[in-house]
Amino acid sequence: MINAQSLIEHLTELRNRLIKALVSVFVVFLSLVYFANDIYYMVSEPLQQALPAGATMIATDVTAPLFAPFKLTLMLAFFIAIPFVLYQIWAFIAPGLYRREKRLIAPLLFSSTLLFYSGIAFAYFVVFPVIFMFLTAIAPEGVVVAPDITFYLDLVLKLFFAFGVCFEIPIAIVLMCWTGITTPQSLREKRSYVIVGVFVIGMLLTPPDVISQTMLAIPMWLLFEIGVIVGGFYQRKASQAE
């Protein structure tokens, strides 16, 4: 049983790790805040390129030109600081893990960071140009396309999170196989349900157009297949170590 002193030590360690994680985000934010407007322009470039000639983005709120770039910069600071944040999580839980568990989890933390960044990059470089070109092209005749900068920011942050989190599917599958919640064979038998599920998730997390839904659903399905393959390896490793 954990005594009171041990519990206090754990809570103190957790607090210190959380403070370090928050400080890392704040430090990155301070280093980027001077370039907030440039960062916003870079993120809005896929939409800017898709706008009709002479069209521009607008700000319907008088405070939006100030707060929209700052909000984006804060979120970017969090994205950049994710490796250090995950390290703090790892440093907190590592003392309670066996050597075998450390060998299994350490690569997963690195892979989860890489996959999260990959999801964001896929959204920005592949998905955004396609969906914004499509959405601006279907505007009815006589309608001037002039997106609001705050609404645009909310949309792209939602898509960044959606693609970043959904690209973590292989990690989730590996963890489920490793802990014995499921098996690769069981997941293969449910493949048809998974395919339907990823399209439903794509419909819920993306704008209401078929293109963006499909561009999220197909990578999710492929990542599911990768996760099943890698999960089989981790399952074998776990059973061999028992």
Coordinates of C-alpha atoms in Angstrom, one line a residue:
M1 CA 0.0 0.0 0.0
I2 CA 1.3 3.5 -0.8
N3 CA 1.8 5.5 2.3
A4 CA 1.0 9.2 2.6
Q5 CA 4.6 10.3 2.2
S6 CA 5.1 8.3 -0.9
L7 CA 1.9 9.7 -2.4
I8 CA 3.0 13.2 -1.6
E9 CA 6.3 12.5 -3.3
H10 CA 4.6 11.2 -6.4
L11 CA 2.2 14.2 -6.5
T12 CA 5.2 16.6 -6.1
E13 CA 7.0 14.9 -8.9
L14 CA 3.9 15.1 -11.1
R15 CA 3.5 18.8 -10.4
N16 CA 7.2 19.4 -11.2
R17 CA 6.9 17.6 -14.5
L18 CA 3.7 19.5 -15.4
I19 CA 5.4 22.8 -14.6
K20 CA 8.4 21.9 -16.8
A21 CA 6.0 20.9 -19.7
L22 CA 4.1 24.2 -19.4
V23 CA 7.3 26.2 -19.2
S24 CA 8.6 24.6 -22.4
V25 CA 5.4 25.6 -24.2
F26 CA 5.7 29.1 -22.9
V27 CA 9.4 29.4 -23.8
V28 CA 8.6 28.3 -27.4
F29 CA 5.7 30.7 -27.5
L30 CA 7.9 33.6 -26.5
S31 CA 10.4 32.8 -29.2
L32 CA 7.7 32.7 -31.8
V33 CA 5.3 35.5 -30.8
Y34 CA 7.3 38.2 -32.7
F35 CA 6.6 36.2 -35.9
A36 CA 2.9 35.7 -35.1
N37 CA 1.6 37.5 -38.2
D38 CA 4.1 35.7 -40.5
I39 CA 3.1 32.4 -39.0
Y40 CA -0.6 33.1 -39.6
Y41 CA 0.1 34.1 -43.2
M42 CA 2.1 30.8 -43.8
V43 CA -0.8 28.7 -42.4
S44 CA -3.4 30.6 -44.4
E45 CA -1.4 30.3 -47.6
P46 CA -3.2 27.2 -48.9
L47 CA -6.5 29.2 -48.7
Q48 CA -4.9 32.4 -50.1
Q49 CA -3.7 30.5 -53.1
A50 CA -7.2 29.1 -53.7
L51 CA -9.1 32.4 -53.5
P52 CA -10.3 34.0 -56.7
A53 CA -8.3 36.9 -58.2
G54 CA -8.8 40.0 -56.1
A55 CA -10.4 38.2 -53.1
T56 CA -8.9 38.4 -49.7
M57 CA -9.6 37.2 -46.2
I58 CA -11.4 39.5 -43.8
A59 CA -11.7 40.1 -40.0
T60 CA -15.2 40.6 -38.8
D61 CA -14.1 41.2 -35.2
V62 CA -12.0 44.2 -34.4
T63 CA -9.7 42.2 -32.1
A64 CA -9.3 39.3 -34.6
P65 CA -6.1 40.7 -36.3
L66 CA -4.4 40.6 -32.9
F67 CA -5.8 37.5 -31.2
A68 CA -6.0 35.1 -34.2
P69 CA -2.2 35.1 -34.9
F70 CA -1.5 34.9 -31.1
K71 CA -3.8 31.9 -30.7
L72 CA -2.2 30.1 -33.7
T73 CA 1.3 30.8 -32.3
L74 CA 0.3 29.4 -28.9
M75 CA -1.0 26.2 -30.5
L76 CA 2.1 26.0 -32.7
A77 CA 4.3 26.3 -29.6
F78 CA 2.4 23.4 -28.0
F79 CA 2.9 21.3 -31.2
I80 CA 6.7 22.1 -31.2
A81 CA 7.0 21.4 -27.5
I82 CA 5.3 18.0 -27.7
P83 CA 8.6 16.0 -27.7
F84 CA 9.6 17.6 -24.4
V85 CA 6.1 17.2 -23.0
L86 CA 6.1 13.5 -23.8
Y87 CA 9.6 13.2 -22.3
Q88 CA 8.2 14.6 -19.0
I89 CA 5.5 12.0 -19.1
W90 CA 8.1 9.3 -19.8
A91 CA 10.3 10.5 -17.0
F92 CA 7.4 10.4 -14.6
I93 CA 6.2 6.8 -15.4
A94 CA 9.6 5.2 -16.3
P95 CA 10.7 4.5 -12.7
G96 CA 7.6 2.3 -12.2
L97 CA 8.2 0.2 -15.4
Y98 CA 10.1 -3.0 -15.8
R99 CA 13.1 -3.1 -18.2
R100 CA 11.0 -5.0 -20.8
E101 CA 8.2 -2.4 -20.6
K102 CA 10.7 0.5 -21.1
R103 CA 12.0 -1.2 -24.2
L104 CA 8.5 -1.4 -25.6
I105 CA 7.2 2.0 -24.6
A106 CA 10.2 4.2 -25.5
P107 CA 9.9 3.5 -29.3
L108 CA 6.1 4.1 -29.0
L109 CA 6.6 7.6 -27.5
F110 CA 9.0 8.5 -30.4
S111 CA 6.7 7.0 -33.0
S112 CA 3.6 8.8 -31.6
T113 CA 5.4 12.2 -31.9
L114 CA 6.5 11.4 -35.4
L115 CA 3.0 10.3 -36.4
F116 CA 1.4 13.4 -34.9
Y117 CA 3.7 15.6 -36.9
S118 CA 3.1 13.5 -40.0
G119 CA -0.6 14.0 -39.6
I120 CA -0.3 17.8 -39.4
A121 CA 2.1 17.9 -42.4
F122 CA -0.3 15.7 -44.4
A123 CA -3.2 18.0 -43.6
Y124 CA -1.2 21.2 -44.5
F125 CA 0.6 20.0 -47.7
V126 CA -1.9 17.6 -49.2
V127 CA -5.4 18.1 -47.8
F128 CA -5.6 21.9 -47.5
P129 CA -4.8 22.8 -51.1
V130 CA -7.3 20.3 -52.4
I131 CA -10.3 21.1 -50.1
F132 CA -9.8 24.9 -50.3
M133 CA -9.5 24.8 -54.0
F134 CA -12.7 22.7 -54.2
L135 CA -14.7 24.8 -51.7
T136 CA -13.8 28.2 -53.3
A137 CA -14.5 26.8 -56.8
I138 CA -18.1 25.7 -56.0
A139 CA -19.2 29.2 -54.7
P140 CA -22.4 30.3 -56.5
E141 CA -22.0 32.9 -59.1
G142 CA -22.2 36.4 -57.7
V143 CA -20.9 35.3 -54.3
V144 CA -17.6 36.9 -53.2
V145 CA -15.5 34.4 -51.3
A146 CA -14.0 36.3 -48.3
P147 CA -13.3 33.9 -45.4
D148 CA -13.0 35.3 -41.9
I149 CA -9.6 34.9 -40.3
T150 CA -11.0 33.6 -37.0
F151 CA -13.3 31.0 -38.6
Y152 CA -10.4 29.9 -40.8
L153 CA -8.1 29.5 -37.8
D154 CA -10.7 27.4 -36.0
L155 CA -11.2 25.2 -39.0
V156 CA -7.5 24.5 -39.6
L157 CA -6.8 23.9 -35.9
K158 CA -9.6 21.4 -35.9
L159 CA -8.2 19.7 -38.9
F160 CA -4.6 19.7 -37.5
F161 CA -5.8 18.0 -34.4
A162 CA -8.0 15.6 -36.3
F163 CA -5.3 14.4 -38.6
G164 CA -2.6 14.5 -35.9
V165 CA -4.7 12.4 -33.5
C166 CA -6.0 10.0 -36.2
F167 CA -2.5 9.3 -37.4
E168 CA -1.9 7.8 -33.9
I169 CA -4.0 4.8 -34.8
P170 CA -1.0 2.4 -35.1
I171 CA 0.1 3.4 -31.6
A172 CA -3.3 2.8 -30.2
I173 CA -3.5 -0.6 -31.9
V174 CA -0.1 -1.6 -30.7
L175 CA -0.9 -0.7 -27.1
M176 CA -4.2 -2.7 -27.2
C177 CA -2.4 -5.7 -28.6
W178 CA 0.4 -5.4 -26.1
T179 CA -1.9 -5.2 -23.1
G180 CA -4.1 -8.0 -24.4
I181 CA -7.2 -6.0 -24.9
T182 CA -7.4 -7.4 -28.4
T183 CA -5.4 -9.3 -31.0
P184 CA -4.3 -8.6 -34.6
Q185 CA -6.5 -11.6 -35.7
S186 CA -9.6 -10.1 -34.0
L187 CA -8.9 -6.7 -35.6
R188 CA -8.6 -8.3 -39.1
E189 CA -12.0 -10.0 -38.6
K190 CA -13.5 -6.6 -37.9
R191 CA -11.9 -4.9 -40.9
S192 CA -15.3 -4.2 -42.6
Y193 CA -16.6 -2.4 -39.5
V194 CA -13.3 -0.4 -39.2
I195 CA -13.6 0.8 -42.8
V196 CA -17.2 2.0 -42.2
G197 CA -16.0 3.6 -38.9
V198 CA -13.1 5.6 -40.4
F199 CA -15.5 7.1 -43.0
V200 CA -17.9 8.0 -40.2
I201 CA -15.1 9.6 -38.3
G202 CA -13.9 11.4 -41.4
M203 CA -17.4 12.8 -41.8
L204 CA -17.6 14.0 -38.2
L205 CA -14.1 15.6 -38.1
T206 CA -13.8 17.3 -41.5
P207 CA -15.8 20.0 -43.4
P208 CA -19.0 18.7 -45.0
D209 CA -17.5 17.7 -48.3
V210 CA -16.7 14.2 -49.6
I211 CA -13.1 15.1 -50.6
S212 CA -11.8 16.0 -47.1
Q213 CA -13.8 13.1 -45.5
T214 CA -12.1 10.7 -47.9
M215 CA -8.7 12.2 -47.5
L216 CA -8.9 11.5 -43.8
A217 CA -10.7 8.2 -43.9
I218 CA -8.3 6.5 -46.4
P219 CA -5.1 7.3 -44.4
M220 CA -6.9 6.1 -41.2
W221 CA -7.7 2.8 -42.9
L222 CA -4.1 2.4 -44.1
L223 CA -2.7 3.3 -40.7
F224 CA -5.1 0.7 -39.2
E225 CA -3.5 -2.0 -41.4
I226 CA 0.0 -0.9 -40.4
G227 CA -1.0 -0.9 -36.8
V228 CA -2.3 -4.5 -37.1
I229 CA 1.0 -5.6 -38.6
V230 CA 3.1 -3.9 -36.0
G231 CA 0.7 -5.0 -33.2
G232 CA 1.3 -8.6 -34.2
F233 CA 5.1 -8.1 -33.6
Y234 CA 4.5 -6.5 -30.2
Q235 CA 2.1 -9.2 -29.2
R236 CA 4.7 -11.9 -30.0
K237 CA 7.4 -9.9 -28.1
A238 CA 5.1 -9.7 -25.1
S239 CA 4.2 -13.4 -25.1
Q240 CA 7.9 -14.4 -25.5
A241 CA 8.8 -12.3 -22.5
E242 CA 6.2 -13.8 -20.2

